[in-house]
Amino acid sequence: MTAFDRARCQAKAHPSALDVTLAAAVLVCMVAGSFVDPHGDNGVSWGIRTPDPLSLILMVIGAAALVKRRRAPMLVLAVTATASLVESVTSDPRAPVAMCAVVALFTVAVTTDRSTTWRVALLTMTVLTGAAMLGGPLPWYAQENLGIFAWTGMAAAAGDAVRSRKEFVHAIRERAERAERTREEEARRRVAEERLRIARDLHDVVAHHIALVNVQAGVAAHVMDKRPDQAKEALAHVREASRSALNELRATVGLLRQSGDPEAPTEPAPGLDRLEELAGTFRNAGLHVEVARADNGTDLPAAVDLAAYRVIQEALTNVQKHAGTEAKAEVSVVRVGPNVEVTVLDNGSGEDHDPDSGGGHGLLGMRERVTALRGTLTTGPRYGGGFRVHAILPVKTRPRASGDPV
């Protein structure tokens, strides 16, 4: 930091001391200027003359008023302009009392708006210049009279320029701070969305496969003694379901790796092309599942394809967990205009048939997936028993923006 920067920082930290120093400097300049004889034989010259007592009093009053220039700029301008006006009318030769009015006008221009600055500046310039032209013994067009007009005009212009620069710098800083806050909020929003997405994926994977493992393990334990072949088959399904769960978990957790970490194994995201395979895993677990497709081989976007698969997976998992041992499920995928409609029905009659009765997040996760693609999801009990899950997914879609209505 340079010496100038340090001095500027100290001045900002102690504004009252700066004002006192400025007032003292202006007083010294006014007193020194009062010894200048503007009408010497060779033009303006230094002379040894004593200023009038009234001029000294007016100089002291004007300089003292500048100490309060930050707190009451208009009042200080009124006091200094009055002192300058009295000096112009009563003294000959004049003392440079107008110097304190110039400083006060500069302060007004810095601390007020532009329209107020120029109204006050025009009034001050007119009054002080008119008084100097009319009240003094000098001709009205003398250089001293025009000098007052020039100095007051320059003070107003300089003060307005300083104020405009301060406002410009403040606007730039505010814009930068607002941009920084926006970036931080956007980063937090993206982190929250990614966390929710990973949570949905983990829930879908774990809930589906662990439910199958639980069912098959129960079957194996039930028939282990009497039908070991069936128990062996059930354990094979347990092994297959657990392996699938581990593979999907590995792929999901791989997204959390840092850039320098070893590359995680990547597999295609599941879609409706694996619907029969998904239904087969539930059939192996003892759930009767029927699949009907009338989507005419529609090539779905990856996000829509994954969402449709996860909705069916979660709905069948809920049937397996809540609908009872004799439940049957029907899955249909139909292309209707610009949308693909996915429906999962069951005829379950279990006592714990409400998928959300256990406080799970299955339906919430499905709804978030569908809503993110600007689709709709309706769920609820069926008349006569059972449950219905119906999702409408647009084939051509764009992700929902954070500010869009749900």
XYZ file of N, CA and C in Angstrom, residues 192-308:
351
model
N -28.283 -29.240 -3.972
C -29.502 -29.823 -3.404
C -30.220 -30.706 -4.422
N -30.301 -30.244 -5.679
C -30.956 -31.059 -6.698
C -30.199 -32.353 -6.949
N -28.867 -32.274 -6.985
C -28.088 -33.492 -7.207
C -28.228 -34.449 -6.030
N -28.273 -33.902 -4.816
C -28.447 -34.759 -3.646
C -29.797 -35.475 -3.684
N -30.847 -34.731 -4.071
C -32.160 -35.366 -4.175
C -32.185 -36.427 -5.267
N -31.511 -36.123 -6.393
C -31.498 -37.102 -7.476
C -30.793 -38.381 -7.058
N -29.639 -38.244 -6.405
C -28.912 -39.426 -5.945
C -29.728 -40.179 -4.895
N -30.405 -39.424 -4.012
C -31.238 -40.089 -3.005
C -32.359 -40.887 -3.662
N -32.973 -40.327 -4.720
C -34.025 -41.069 -5.421
C -33.469 -42.333 -6.055
N -32.297 -42.218 -6.703
C -31.706 -43.396 -7.337
C -31.380 -44.471 -6.311
N -30.769 -44.052 -5.211
C -30.431 -45.028 -4.170
C -31.683 -45.690 -3.602
N -32.724 -44.875 -3.405
C -33.958 -45.443 -2.877
C -34.551 -46.454 -3.848
N -34.591 -46.091 -5.128
C -35.173 -47.005 -6.112
C -34.404 -48.312 -6.176
N -33.075 -48.207 -6.208
C -32.249 -49.416 -6.314
C -32.368 -50.269 -5.064
N -32.170 -49.648 -3.917
C -32.159 -50.408 -2.668
C -33.537 -50.979 -2.359
N -34.570 -50.163 -2.478
C -35.910 -50.643 -2.132
C -36.317 -51.815 -3.014
N -36.047 -51.731 -4.308
C -36.441 -52.801 -5.225
C -35.700 -54.095 -4.923
N -34.385 -54.043 -4.941
C -33.604 -55.269 -4.814
C -33.672 -55.862 -3.409
N -33.669 -55.004 -2.387
C -33.737 -55.544 -1.026
C -35.105 -56.195 -0.777
N -36.154 -55.634 -1.363
C -37.461 -56.278 -1.231
C -37.452 -57.664 -1.859
N -36.835 -57.786 -3.041
C -36.742 -59.105 -3.675
C -35.883 -60.053 -2.855
N -34.766 -59.540 -2.349
C -33.914 -60.401 -1.507
C -34.668 -60.873 -0.285
N -35.447 -59.974 0.318
C -36.204 -60.336 1.507
C -37.218 -61.434 1.206
N -37.940 -61.291 0.081
C -38.953 -62.292 -0.269
C -38.306 -63.637 -0.569
N -37.249 -63.624 -1.397
C -36.616 -64.882 -1.774
C -35.939 -65.552 -0.584
N -35.365 -64.752 0.298
C -34.763 -65.343 1.499
C -35.828 -66.001 2.379
N -37.011 -65.362 2.469
C -38.097 -65.973 3.227
C -38.569 -67.275 2.608
N -38.639 -67.290 1.275
C -39.031 -68.528 0.595
C -38.016 -69.631 0.850
N -36.719 -69.286 0.729
C -35.679 -70.289 0.948
C -35.733 -70.840 2.365
N -35.934 -69.968 3.332
C -36.015 -70.449 4.724
C -37.231 -71.336 4.941
N -38.324 -71.060 4.211
C -39.555 -71.821 4.402
C -39.464 -73.234 3.818
N -38.761 -73.355 2.666
C -38.743 -74.663 1.985
C -37.400 -75.359 2.105
N -36.507 -74.845 2.921
C -35.161 -75.411 3.004
C -35.178 -76.891 3.347
N -35.990 -77.288 4.307
C -35.974 -78.681 4.769
C -36.727 -79.619 3.830
N -37.888 -79.196 3.340
C -38.740 -80.100 2.561
C -38.402 -80.068 1.060
N -38.054 -78.922 0.522
C -37.782 -78.810 -0.915
C -36.473 -78.058 -1.124
N -35.363 -78.712 -0.943
C -34.063 -78.037 -1.064
C -33.796 -77.496 -2.464
N -34.353 -78.162 -3.506
C -34.128 -77.646 -4.855
C -34.757 -76.257 -5.031
N -35.979 -76.103 -4.514
C -36.642 -74.803 -4.600
C -35.914 -73.767 -3.743
N -35.402 -74.208 -2.606
C -34.644 -73.291 -1.761
C -33.370 -72.834 -2.465
N -32.726 -73.795 -3.166
C -31.519 -73.443 -3.906
C -31.828 -72.428 -5.010
N -32.962 -72.620 -5.677
C -33.366 -71.678 -6.721
C -33.633 -70.293 -6.125
N -34.303 -70.271 -4.955
C -34.579 -68.984 -4.313
C -33.292 -68.275 -3.916
N -32.318 -69.031 -3.412
C -31.039 -68.422 -3.038
C -30.291 -67.898 -4.269
N -30.464 -68.575 -5.405
C -29.856 -68.076 -6.641
C -30.452 -66.728 -7.025
N -31.791 -66.612 -6.841
C -32.425 -65.320 -7.109
C -31.934 -64.253 -6.137
N -31.715 -64.637 -4.881
C -31.172 -63.701 -3.898
C -29.803 -63.192 -4.341
N -28.987 -64.164 -4.803
C -27.638 -63.777 -5.240
C -27.715 -62.837 -6.451
N -28.596 -63.139 -7.400
C -28.719 -62.311 -8.595
C -29.220 -60.907 -8.251
N -30.238 -60.837 -7.363
C -30.768 -59.531 -6.974
C -29.728 -58.714 -6.226
N -28.977 -59.355 -5.344
C -27.955 -58.613 -4.590
C -26.838 -58.141 -5.513
N -26.470 -58.965 -6.510
C -25.441 -58.541 -7.445
C -25.908 -57.339 -8.272
N -27.166 -57.384 -8.702
C -27.711 -56.254 -9.456
C -27.730 -54.988 -8.601
N -28.094 -55.156 -7.328
C -28.118 -53.999 -6.425
C -26.723 -53.410 -6.264
N -25.732 -54.284 -6.104
C -24.363 -53.794 -5.946
C -23.880 -53.074 -7.199
N -24.214 -53.617 -8.372
C -23.788 -52.976 -9.612
C -24.407 -51.586 -9.758
N -25.707 -51.465 -9.483
C -26.358 -50.161 -9.614
C -25.872 -49.193 -8.551
N -25.634 -49.707 -7.338
C -25.089 -48.833 -6.301
C -23.698 -48.353 -6.673
N -22.892 -49.232 -7.254
C -21.549 -48.835 -7.661
C -21.611 -47.745 -8.722
N -22.518 -47.894 -9.676
C -22.644 -46.876 -10.718
C -23.123 -45.551 -10.159
N -24.053 -45.600 -9.186
C -24.572 -44.366 -8.597
C -23.525 -43.669 -7.738
N -22.841 -44.444 -6.901
C -21.816 -43.859 -6.036
C -20.643 -43.355 -6.865
N -20.434 -43.938 -8.038
C -19.358 -43.455 -8.898
C -19.518 -42.012 -9.284
N -20.755 -41.506 -9.284
C -20.982 -40.095 -9.606
C -20.404 -39.165 -8.560
N -20.177 -39.700 -7.353
C -19.676 -38.859 -6.271
C -18.161 -38.789 -6.227
N -17.492 -39.507 -7.121
C -16.036 -39.501 -7.108
C -15.490 -38.143 -7.560
N -14.280 -37.839 -7.081
C -13.588 -36.639 -7.517
C -12.950 -36.882 -8.876
N -12.503 -35.785 -9.507
C -11.978 -35.898 -10.864
C -10.722 -36.753 -10.926
N -9.937 -36.816 -9.865
C -8.705 -37.584 -9.889
C -8.867 -39.018 -9.450
N -10.075 -39.409 -9.043
C -10.298 -40.771 -8.587
C -10.333 -41.730 -9.768
N -10.100 -43.024 -9.518
C -10.209 -44.004 -10.600
C -11.597 -43.970 -11.206
N -11.679 -44.200 -12.482
C -12.950 -44.121 -13.179
C -13.888 -45.234 -12.720
N -15.093 -44.845 -12.380
C -16.083 -45.819 -11.929
C -16.644 -46.564 -13.134
N -17.047 -47.822 -12.950
C -17.647 -48.553 -14.065
C -18.934 -47.877 -14.496
N -19.105 -47.725 -15.784
C -20.301 -47.079 -16.316
C -21.131 -48.095 -17.057
N -22.418 -48.086 -16.790
C -23.359 -48.959 -17.461
C -24.507 -48.113 -17.982
N -25.147 -48.526 -19.078
C -26.296 -47.772 -19.564
C -27.388 -47.688 -18.503
N -28.024 -46.544 -18.410
C -29.128 -46.400 -17.453
C -30.271 -47.309 -17.871
N -30.915 -47.959 -16.913
C -32.017 -48.857 -17.273
C -33.158 -48.088 -17.907
N -33.864 -48.765 -18.818
C -35.001 -48.159 -19.495
C -36.060 -49.196 -19.775
N -37.035 -48.812 -20.582
C -38.146 -49.717 -20.863
C -37.724 -50.927 -21.679
N -36.534 -50.888 -22.299
C -36.065 -52.073 -23.002
C -35.748 -53.213 -22.044
N -35.643 -52.921 -20.759
C -35.407 -53.945 -19.734
C -36.662 -54.207 -18.906
N -37.818 -53.833 -19.460
C -39.057 -54.009 -18.700
C -39.365 -55.480 -18.452
N -39.192 -56.329 -19.452
C -39.458 -57.751 -19.262
C -38.501 -58.354 -18.241
N -37.270 -57.918 -18.280
C -36.311 -58.404 -17.283
C -36.734 -57.977 -15.880
N -37.214 -56.724 -15.749
C -37.689 -56.249 -14.444
C -38.890 -57.055 -13.977
N -39.848 -57.281 -14.889
C -41.020 -58.063 -14.508
C -40.625 -59.480 -14.126
N -39.606 -60.034 -14.816
C -39.160 -61.391 -14.481
C -38.615 -61.496 -13.077
N -37.930 -60.462 -12.594
C -37.413 -60.525 -11.224
C -38.547 -60.579 -10.208
N -39.639 -59.863 -10.498
C -40.778 -59.911 -9.573
C -41.520 -61.245 -9.702
N -41.598 -61.797 -10.906
C -42.240 -63.113 -11.053
C -41.456 -64.176 -10.295
N -40.135 -64.071 -10.344
C -39.325 -65.035 -9.599
C -39.534 -64.909 -8.100
N -39.937 -63.707 -7.669
C -40.204 -63.500 -6.241
C -41.620 -63.914 -5.851
N -42.415 -64.406 -6.812
C -43.751 -64.888 -6.495
C -44.875 -63.937 -6.824
N -44.571 -62.771 -7.418
C -45.613 -61.808 -7.765
C -46.044 -62.053 -9.203
N -47.336 -62.186 -9.403
C -47.864 -62.383 -10.748
C -47.937 -61.015 -11.444
N -47.147 -60.862 -12.525
C -47.047 -59.582 -13.225
C -47.388 -59.796 -14.687
N -48.297 -58.953 -15.200
C -48.629 -58.952 -16.624
C -48.199 -57.623 -17.227
N -47.562 -57.712 -18.403
C -47.035 -56.518 -19.062
C -47.699 -56.368 -20.423
N -48.194 -55.177 -20.708
C -48.792 -54.868 -22.008
C -48.181 -53.575 -22.517
N -47.697 -53.595 -23.765
C -47.064 -52.415 -24.340
C -47.732 -52.049 -25.656
N -48.035 -50.765 -25.792
C -48.599 -50.248 -27.037
C -47.947 -48.908 -27.338
N -46.604 -48.853 -27.165
C -45.879 -47.612 -27.432
C -45.248 -47.601 -28.807
N -45.498 -48.653 -29.609
C -45.073 -48.690 -31.010
C -43.576 -48.457 -31.174
N -42.815 -48.995 -30.251
C -41.366 -48.877 -30.356
C -40.852 -47.452 -30.294
N -41.518 -46.588 -29.534
C -41.119 -45.185 -29.438
C -39.710 -45.067 -28.862
N -38.890 -44.278 -29.535
C -37.531 -44.024 -29.042
C -37.593 -42.865 -28.057
N -37.540 -43.182 -26.772
C -37.695 -42.170 -25.734
C -36.367 -41.519 -25.390
N -36.395 -40.233 -24.995
C -35.182 -39.612 -24.439
C -34.715 -40.381 -23.216
N -33.430 -40.324 -22.956
C -32.861 -41.107 -21.856
C -33.526 -40.783 -20.523
N -33.781 -39.488 -20.265
C -34.382 -39.112 -18.980
C -35.792 -39.660 -18.852
N -36.578 -39.605 -19.928
C -37.943 -40.123 -19.890
C -37.932 -41.637 -19.762
N -37.039 -42.292 -20.500
C -36.937 -43.751 -20.446
C -36.598 -44.213 -19.033
N -35.635 -43.533 -18.395
C -35.252 -43.896 -17.033
C -36.387 -43.637 -16.054
N -37.076 -42.496 -16.205
C -38.174 -42.178 -15.296
C -39.289 -43.209 -15.400
N -39.649 -43.612 -16.633
C -40.696 -44.621 -16.800
C -40.292 -45.935 -16.140
